[in-house]
Tab-separated table of C-alpha atoms and ligand atoms in Angstrom:
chain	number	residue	atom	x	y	z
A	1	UNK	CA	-43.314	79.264	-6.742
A	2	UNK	CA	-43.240	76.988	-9.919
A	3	UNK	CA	-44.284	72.903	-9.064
A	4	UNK	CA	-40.989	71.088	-9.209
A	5	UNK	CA	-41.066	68.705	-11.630
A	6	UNK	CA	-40.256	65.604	-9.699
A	7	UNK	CA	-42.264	66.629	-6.451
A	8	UNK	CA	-43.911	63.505	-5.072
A	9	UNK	CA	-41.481	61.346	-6.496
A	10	UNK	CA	-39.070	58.881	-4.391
A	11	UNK	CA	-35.827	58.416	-6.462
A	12	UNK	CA	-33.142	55.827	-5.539
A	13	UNK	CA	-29.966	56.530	-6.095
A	14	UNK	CA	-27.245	53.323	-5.950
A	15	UNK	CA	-23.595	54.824	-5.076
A	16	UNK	CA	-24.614	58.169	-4.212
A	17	UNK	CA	-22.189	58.637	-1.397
A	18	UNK	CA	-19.729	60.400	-4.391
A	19	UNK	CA	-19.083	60.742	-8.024
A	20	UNK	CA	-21.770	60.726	-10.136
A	21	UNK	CA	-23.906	59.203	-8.021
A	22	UNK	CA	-23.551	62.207	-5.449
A	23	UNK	CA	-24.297	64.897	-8.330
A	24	UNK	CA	-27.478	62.548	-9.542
A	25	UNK	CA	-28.663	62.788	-6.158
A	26	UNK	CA	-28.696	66.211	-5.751
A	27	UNK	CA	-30.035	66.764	-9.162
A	28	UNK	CA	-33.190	64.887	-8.407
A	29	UNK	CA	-33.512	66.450	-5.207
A	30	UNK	CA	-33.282	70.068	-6.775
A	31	UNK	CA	-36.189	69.024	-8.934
A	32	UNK	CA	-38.390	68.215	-5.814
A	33	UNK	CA	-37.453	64.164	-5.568
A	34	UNK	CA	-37.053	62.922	-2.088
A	35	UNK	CA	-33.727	61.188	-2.717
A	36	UNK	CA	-32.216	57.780	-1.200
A	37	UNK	CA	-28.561	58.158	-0.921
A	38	UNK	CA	-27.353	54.373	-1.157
A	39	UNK	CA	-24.040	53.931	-0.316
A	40	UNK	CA	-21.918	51.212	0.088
A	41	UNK	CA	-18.671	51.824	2.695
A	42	UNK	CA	-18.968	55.519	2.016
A	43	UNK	CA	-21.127	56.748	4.965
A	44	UNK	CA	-19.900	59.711	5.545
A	45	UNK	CA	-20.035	60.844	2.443
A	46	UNK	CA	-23.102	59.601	2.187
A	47	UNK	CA	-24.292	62.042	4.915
A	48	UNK	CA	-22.900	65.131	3.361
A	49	UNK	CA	-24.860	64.440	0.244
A	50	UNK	CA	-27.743	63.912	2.295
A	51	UNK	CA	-26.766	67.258	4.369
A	52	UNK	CA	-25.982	68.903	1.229
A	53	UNK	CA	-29.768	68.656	0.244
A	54	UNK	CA	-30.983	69.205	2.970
A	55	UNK	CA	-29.217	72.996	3.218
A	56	UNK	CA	-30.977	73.399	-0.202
A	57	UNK	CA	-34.289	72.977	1.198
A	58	UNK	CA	-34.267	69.430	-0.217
A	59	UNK	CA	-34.965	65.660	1.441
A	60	UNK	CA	-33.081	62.827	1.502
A	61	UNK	CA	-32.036	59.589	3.473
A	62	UNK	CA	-28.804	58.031	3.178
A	63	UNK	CA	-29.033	54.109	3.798
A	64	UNK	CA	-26.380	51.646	3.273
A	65	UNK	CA	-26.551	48.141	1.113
A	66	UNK	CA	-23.906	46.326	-0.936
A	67	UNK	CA	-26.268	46.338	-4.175
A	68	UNK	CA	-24.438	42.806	-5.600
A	69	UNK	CA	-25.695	41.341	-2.141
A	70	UNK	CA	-29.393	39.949	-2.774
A	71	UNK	CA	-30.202	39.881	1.159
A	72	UNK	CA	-28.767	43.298	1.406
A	73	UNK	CA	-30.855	44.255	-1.450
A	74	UNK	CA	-34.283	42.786	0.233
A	75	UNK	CA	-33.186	44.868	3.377
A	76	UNK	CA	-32.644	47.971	1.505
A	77	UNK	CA	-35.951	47.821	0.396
A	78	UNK	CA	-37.414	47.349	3.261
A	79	UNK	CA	-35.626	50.382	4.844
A	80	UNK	CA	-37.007	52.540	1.681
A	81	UNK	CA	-40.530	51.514	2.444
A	82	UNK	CA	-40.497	52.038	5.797
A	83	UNK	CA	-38.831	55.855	5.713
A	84	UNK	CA	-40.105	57.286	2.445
A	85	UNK	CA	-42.213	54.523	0.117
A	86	UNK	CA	-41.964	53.170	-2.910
A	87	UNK	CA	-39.671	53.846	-5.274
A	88	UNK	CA	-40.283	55.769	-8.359
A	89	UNK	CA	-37.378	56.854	-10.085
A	90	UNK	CA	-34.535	53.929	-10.159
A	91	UNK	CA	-30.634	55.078	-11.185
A	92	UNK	CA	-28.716	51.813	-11.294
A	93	UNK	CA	-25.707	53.613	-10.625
A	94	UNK	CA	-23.299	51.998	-8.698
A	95	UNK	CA	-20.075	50.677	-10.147
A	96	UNK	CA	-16.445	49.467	-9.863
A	97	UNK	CA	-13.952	49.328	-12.319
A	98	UNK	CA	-11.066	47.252	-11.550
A	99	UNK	CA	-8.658	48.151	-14.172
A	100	UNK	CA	-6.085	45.285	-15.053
A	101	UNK	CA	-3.937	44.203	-18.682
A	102	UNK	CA	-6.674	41.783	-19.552
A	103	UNK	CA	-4.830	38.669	-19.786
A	104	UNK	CA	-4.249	39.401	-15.979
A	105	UNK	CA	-7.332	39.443	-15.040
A	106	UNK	CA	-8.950	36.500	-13.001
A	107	UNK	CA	-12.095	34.593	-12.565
A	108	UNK	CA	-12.645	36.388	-8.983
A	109	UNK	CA	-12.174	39.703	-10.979
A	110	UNK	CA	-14.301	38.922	-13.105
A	111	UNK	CA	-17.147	37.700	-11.013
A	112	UNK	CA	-16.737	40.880	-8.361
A	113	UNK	CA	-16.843	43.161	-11.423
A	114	UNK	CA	-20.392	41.295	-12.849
A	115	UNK	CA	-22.008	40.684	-9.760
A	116	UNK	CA	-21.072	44.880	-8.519
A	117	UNK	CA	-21.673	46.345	-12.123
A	118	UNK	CA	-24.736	43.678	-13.339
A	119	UNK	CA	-26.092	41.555	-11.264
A	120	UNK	CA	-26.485	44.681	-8.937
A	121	UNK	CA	-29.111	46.528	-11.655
A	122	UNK	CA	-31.100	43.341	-12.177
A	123	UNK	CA	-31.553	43.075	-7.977
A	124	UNK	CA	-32.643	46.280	-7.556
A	125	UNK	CA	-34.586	46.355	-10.439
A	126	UNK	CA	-36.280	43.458	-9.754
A	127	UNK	CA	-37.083	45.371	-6.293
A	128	UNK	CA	-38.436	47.954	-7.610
A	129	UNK	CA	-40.479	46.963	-10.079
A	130	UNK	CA	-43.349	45.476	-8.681
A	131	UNK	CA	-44.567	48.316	-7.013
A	132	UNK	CA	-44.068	50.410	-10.380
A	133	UNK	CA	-46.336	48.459	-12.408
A	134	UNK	CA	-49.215	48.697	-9.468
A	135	UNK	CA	-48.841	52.283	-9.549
A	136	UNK	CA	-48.374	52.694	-13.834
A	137	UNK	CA	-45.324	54.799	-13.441
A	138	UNK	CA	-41.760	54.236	-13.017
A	139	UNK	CA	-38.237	55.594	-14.665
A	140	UNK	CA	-34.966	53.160	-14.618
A	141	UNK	CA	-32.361	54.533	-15.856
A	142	UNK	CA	-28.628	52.668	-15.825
A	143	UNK	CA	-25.590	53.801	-16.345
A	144	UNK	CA	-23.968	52.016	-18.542
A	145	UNK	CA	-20.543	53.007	-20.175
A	146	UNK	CA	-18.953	53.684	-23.810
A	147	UNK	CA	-16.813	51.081	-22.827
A	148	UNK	CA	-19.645	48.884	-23.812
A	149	UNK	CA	-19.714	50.523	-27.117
A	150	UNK	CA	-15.826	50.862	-28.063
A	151	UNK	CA	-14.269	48.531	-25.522
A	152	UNK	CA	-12.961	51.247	-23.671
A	153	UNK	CA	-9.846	51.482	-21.291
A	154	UNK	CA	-10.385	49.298	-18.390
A	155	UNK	CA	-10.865	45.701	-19.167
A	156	UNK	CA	-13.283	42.591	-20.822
A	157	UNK	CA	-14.499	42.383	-18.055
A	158	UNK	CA	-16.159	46.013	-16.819
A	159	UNK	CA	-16.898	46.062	-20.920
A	160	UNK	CA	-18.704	43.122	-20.430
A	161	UNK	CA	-20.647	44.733	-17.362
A	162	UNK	CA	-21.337	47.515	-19.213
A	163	UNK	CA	-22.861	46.142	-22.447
A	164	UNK	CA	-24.838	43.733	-20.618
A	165	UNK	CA	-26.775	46.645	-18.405
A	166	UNK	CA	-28.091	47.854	-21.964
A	167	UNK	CA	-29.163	44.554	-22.775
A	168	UNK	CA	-31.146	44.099	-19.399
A	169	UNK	CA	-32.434	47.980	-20.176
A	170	UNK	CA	-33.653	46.727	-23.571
A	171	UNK	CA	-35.524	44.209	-22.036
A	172	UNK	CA	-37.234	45.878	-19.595
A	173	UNK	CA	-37.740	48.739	-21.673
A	174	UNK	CA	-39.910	46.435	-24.270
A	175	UNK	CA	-41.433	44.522	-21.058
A	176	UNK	CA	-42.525	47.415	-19.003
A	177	UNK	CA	-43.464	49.862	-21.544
A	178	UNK	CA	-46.822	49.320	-21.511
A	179	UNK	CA	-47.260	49.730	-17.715
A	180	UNK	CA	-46.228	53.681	-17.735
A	181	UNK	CA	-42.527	52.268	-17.215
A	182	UNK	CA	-39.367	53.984	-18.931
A	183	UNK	CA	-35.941	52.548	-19.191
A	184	UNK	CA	-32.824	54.160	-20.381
A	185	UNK	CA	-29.444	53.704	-20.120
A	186	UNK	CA	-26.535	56.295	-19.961
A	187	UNK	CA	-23.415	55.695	-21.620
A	188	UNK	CA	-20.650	58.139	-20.573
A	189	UNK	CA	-17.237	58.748	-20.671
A	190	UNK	CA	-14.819	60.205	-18.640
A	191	UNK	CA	-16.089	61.737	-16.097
A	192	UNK	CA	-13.892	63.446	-13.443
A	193	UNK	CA	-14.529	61.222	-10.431
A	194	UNK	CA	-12.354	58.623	-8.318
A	195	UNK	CA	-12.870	56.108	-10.922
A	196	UNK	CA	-10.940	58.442	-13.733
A	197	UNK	CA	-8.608	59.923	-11.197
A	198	UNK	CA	-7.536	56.671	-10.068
A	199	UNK	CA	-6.665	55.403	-13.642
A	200	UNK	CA	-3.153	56.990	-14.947
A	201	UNK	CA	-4.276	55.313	-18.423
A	202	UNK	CA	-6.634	57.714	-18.802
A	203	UNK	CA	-6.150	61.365	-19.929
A	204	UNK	CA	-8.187	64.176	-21.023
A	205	UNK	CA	-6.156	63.793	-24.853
A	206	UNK	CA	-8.541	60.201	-25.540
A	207	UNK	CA	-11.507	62.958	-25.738
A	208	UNK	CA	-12.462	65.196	-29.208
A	209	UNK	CA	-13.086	68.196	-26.728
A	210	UNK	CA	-10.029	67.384	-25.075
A	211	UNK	CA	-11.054	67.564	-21.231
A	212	UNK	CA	-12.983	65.172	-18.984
A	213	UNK	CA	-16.363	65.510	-18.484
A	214	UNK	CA	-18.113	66.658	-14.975
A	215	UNK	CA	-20.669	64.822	-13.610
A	216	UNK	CA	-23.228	67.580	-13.799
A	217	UNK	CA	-23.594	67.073	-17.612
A	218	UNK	CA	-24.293	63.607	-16.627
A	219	UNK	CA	-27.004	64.447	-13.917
A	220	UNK	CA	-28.162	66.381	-16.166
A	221	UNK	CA	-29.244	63.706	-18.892
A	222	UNK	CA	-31.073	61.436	-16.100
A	223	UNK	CA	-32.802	64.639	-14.725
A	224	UNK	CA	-34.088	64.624	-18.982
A	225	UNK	CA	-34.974	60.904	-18.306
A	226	UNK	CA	-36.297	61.048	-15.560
A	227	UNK	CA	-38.694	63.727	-16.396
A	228	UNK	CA	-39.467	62.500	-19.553
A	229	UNK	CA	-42.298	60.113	-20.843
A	230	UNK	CA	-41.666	59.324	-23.926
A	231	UNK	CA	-37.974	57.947	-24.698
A	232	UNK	CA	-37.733	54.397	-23.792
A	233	UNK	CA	-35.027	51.947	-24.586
A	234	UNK	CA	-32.403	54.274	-25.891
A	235	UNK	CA	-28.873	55.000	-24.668
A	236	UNK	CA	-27.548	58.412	-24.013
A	237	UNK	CA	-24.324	59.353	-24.720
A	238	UNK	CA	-22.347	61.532	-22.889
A	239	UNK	CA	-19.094	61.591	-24.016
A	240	UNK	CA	-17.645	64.669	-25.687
A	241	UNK	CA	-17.517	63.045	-28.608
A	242	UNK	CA	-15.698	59.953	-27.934
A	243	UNK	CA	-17.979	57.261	-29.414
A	244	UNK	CA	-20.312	58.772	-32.133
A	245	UNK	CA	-24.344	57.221	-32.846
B	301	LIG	P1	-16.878	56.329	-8.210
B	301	LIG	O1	-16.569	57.770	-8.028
B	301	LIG	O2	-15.828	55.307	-8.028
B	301	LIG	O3	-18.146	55.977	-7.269
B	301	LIG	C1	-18.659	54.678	-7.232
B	301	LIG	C2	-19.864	54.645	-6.342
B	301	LIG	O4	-20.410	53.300	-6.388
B	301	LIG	C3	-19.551	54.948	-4.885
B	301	LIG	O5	-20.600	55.734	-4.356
B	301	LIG	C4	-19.548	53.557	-4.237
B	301	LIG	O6	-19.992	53.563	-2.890
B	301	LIG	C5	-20.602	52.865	-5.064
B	301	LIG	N1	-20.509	51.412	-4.995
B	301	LIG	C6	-19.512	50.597	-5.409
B	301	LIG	N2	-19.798	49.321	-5.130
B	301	LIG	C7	-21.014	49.315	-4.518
B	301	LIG	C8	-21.845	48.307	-3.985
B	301	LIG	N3	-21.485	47.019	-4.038
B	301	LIG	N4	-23.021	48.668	-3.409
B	301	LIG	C9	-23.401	49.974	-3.364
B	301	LIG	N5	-22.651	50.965	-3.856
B	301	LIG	C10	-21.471	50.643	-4.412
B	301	LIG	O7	-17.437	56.059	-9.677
B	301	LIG	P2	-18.212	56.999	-10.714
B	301	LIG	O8	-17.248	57.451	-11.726
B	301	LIG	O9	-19.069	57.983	-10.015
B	301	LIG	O10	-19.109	55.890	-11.417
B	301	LIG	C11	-20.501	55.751	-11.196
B	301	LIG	C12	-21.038	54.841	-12.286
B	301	LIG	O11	-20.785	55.424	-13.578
B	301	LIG	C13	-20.353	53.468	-12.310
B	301	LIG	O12	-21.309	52.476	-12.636
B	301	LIG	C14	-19.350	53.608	-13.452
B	301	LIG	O13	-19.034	52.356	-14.023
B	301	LIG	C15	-20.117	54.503	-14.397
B	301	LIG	N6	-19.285	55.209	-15.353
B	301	LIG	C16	-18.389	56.148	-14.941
B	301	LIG	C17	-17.637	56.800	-15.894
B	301	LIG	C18	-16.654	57.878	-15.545
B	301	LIG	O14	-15.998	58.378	-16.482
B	301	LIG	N7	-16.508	58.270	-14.284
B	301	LIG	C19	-17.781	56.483	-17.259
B	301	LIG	C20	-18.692	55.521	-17.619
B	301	LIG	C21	-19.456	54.889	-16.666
B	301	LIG	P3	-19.008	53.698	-1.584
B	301	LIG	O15	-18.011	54.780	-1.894
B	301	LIG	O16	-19.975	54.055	-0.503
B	301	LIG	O17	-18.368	52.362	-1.366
């Protein structure tokens, strides 16, 4: 049988209990990663992802932080290290929306939406990184949003979120390029998971190809990143045609 191409890799996942994060995780896993399912209050569906895998032949560990929670974040870590390594593959995934007519929204929304969406990337990055550099190889890869590229449906404030995770990609992508380091963001839009479902604003009739898109095709571009060696510091869109580069 054919090497997998991520064999020997460890590849965390943040919010992989469901949605895109769930379909990332078994992605990586079907290309030989051994997969941390992070998960936030979702643990049981953090263990059928893991199960899931593991019926494909695959391996995986579901462990639970709150990624916006630096102590949480150090204890992850820790946890990672002690049941499967270091990390090699990074998907700052995790993500809330929090969708609210703008001039409602408040300083705690605001701050929750940062610290979850932001602050949560930078953390974890800042984790992970270290041990990268020591070894000359590491992939981050963020998702990011085309709301940070067209203001999109939900609010300043996840926009905000979203356009500053490409600016923290930039940088480390220029920073950490030269130590066998990658980093790429994402940028899609919509995807059929709880965060579309749950917003009545949005319909498949905002997209050119008129239907949502399914979080395979977005799996699918970090399985390209993460496999890849030579695109740093770019953003992939995967939109149906929404927002156009
Ligand atoms: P989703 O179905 O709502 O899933 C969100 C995931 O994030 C869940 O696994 C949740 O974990 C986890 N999460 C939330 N807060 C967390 C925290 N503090 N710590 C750890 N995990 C946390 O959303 P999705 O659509 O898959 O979105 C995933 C990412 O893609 C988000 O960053 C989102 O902004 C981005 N995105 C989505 C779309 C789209 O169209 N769906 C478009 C652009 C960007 P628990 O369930 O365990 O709490």
């Amino acid at each position: 049988m054919e090497a997998q191409p991520l064999t020997g890799k460890v590849a965390l996942i943040t919010g992989a209990s469901r949605g895109l994060g769930a379909s990332i995780a078994l992605t990586l896993a079907q290309a030989g990663a051994t997969v941390v399912v992070n998960y936030h209050s979702g643990q049981e569906a953090a263990e059928a992802v893991v199960r899931e895998i593991a019926q494909q032949q695959g391996k995986a560990f579901a462990i639970q932080a709150d990624v916006s929670d630096a102590q949480a974040v150090e204890q992850l870590f820790q946890q990672v290290r002690a049941q499967v390594g270091e990390v090699d593959i990074l998907v700052n995934n995790a993500g809330i929306g929090v969708p609210k007519p703008f001039l409602e929204i408040t300083l705690d929304d605001w701050q929750k939406v940062l610290t979850t969406n932001l602050t949560s990337a930078f953390l974890v990055s800042q984790a992970a990184i270290p041990s990268m550099m020591a070894k000359g190889f590491g992939r981050i890869i963020t998702i990011s949003s085309t709301a940070a590229q067209t203001g999109g449906v939900i609010g300043p404030h996840y926009t905000a979120s979203k356009a500053g995770l490409i600016g923290l990609m930039h940088s480390y992508a220029s920073l950490l390029a030269q130590h066998g380091i990658t980093a790429n963001a994402i940028a899609p839009a919509l995807i059929e998971t709880d965060m579309i479902r749950n917003n009545p604003k949005v319909t498949p009739d905002l997209i050119p190809m008129k239907r949502f898109g399914q979080p395979q095709e977005v799996a699918d571009a970090v399985l390209l990143l993460a496999t890849n060696g030579y695109i740093n510091g770019q953003t992939i869109n995967v939109n149906g045609g929404l927002y156009m580069s």
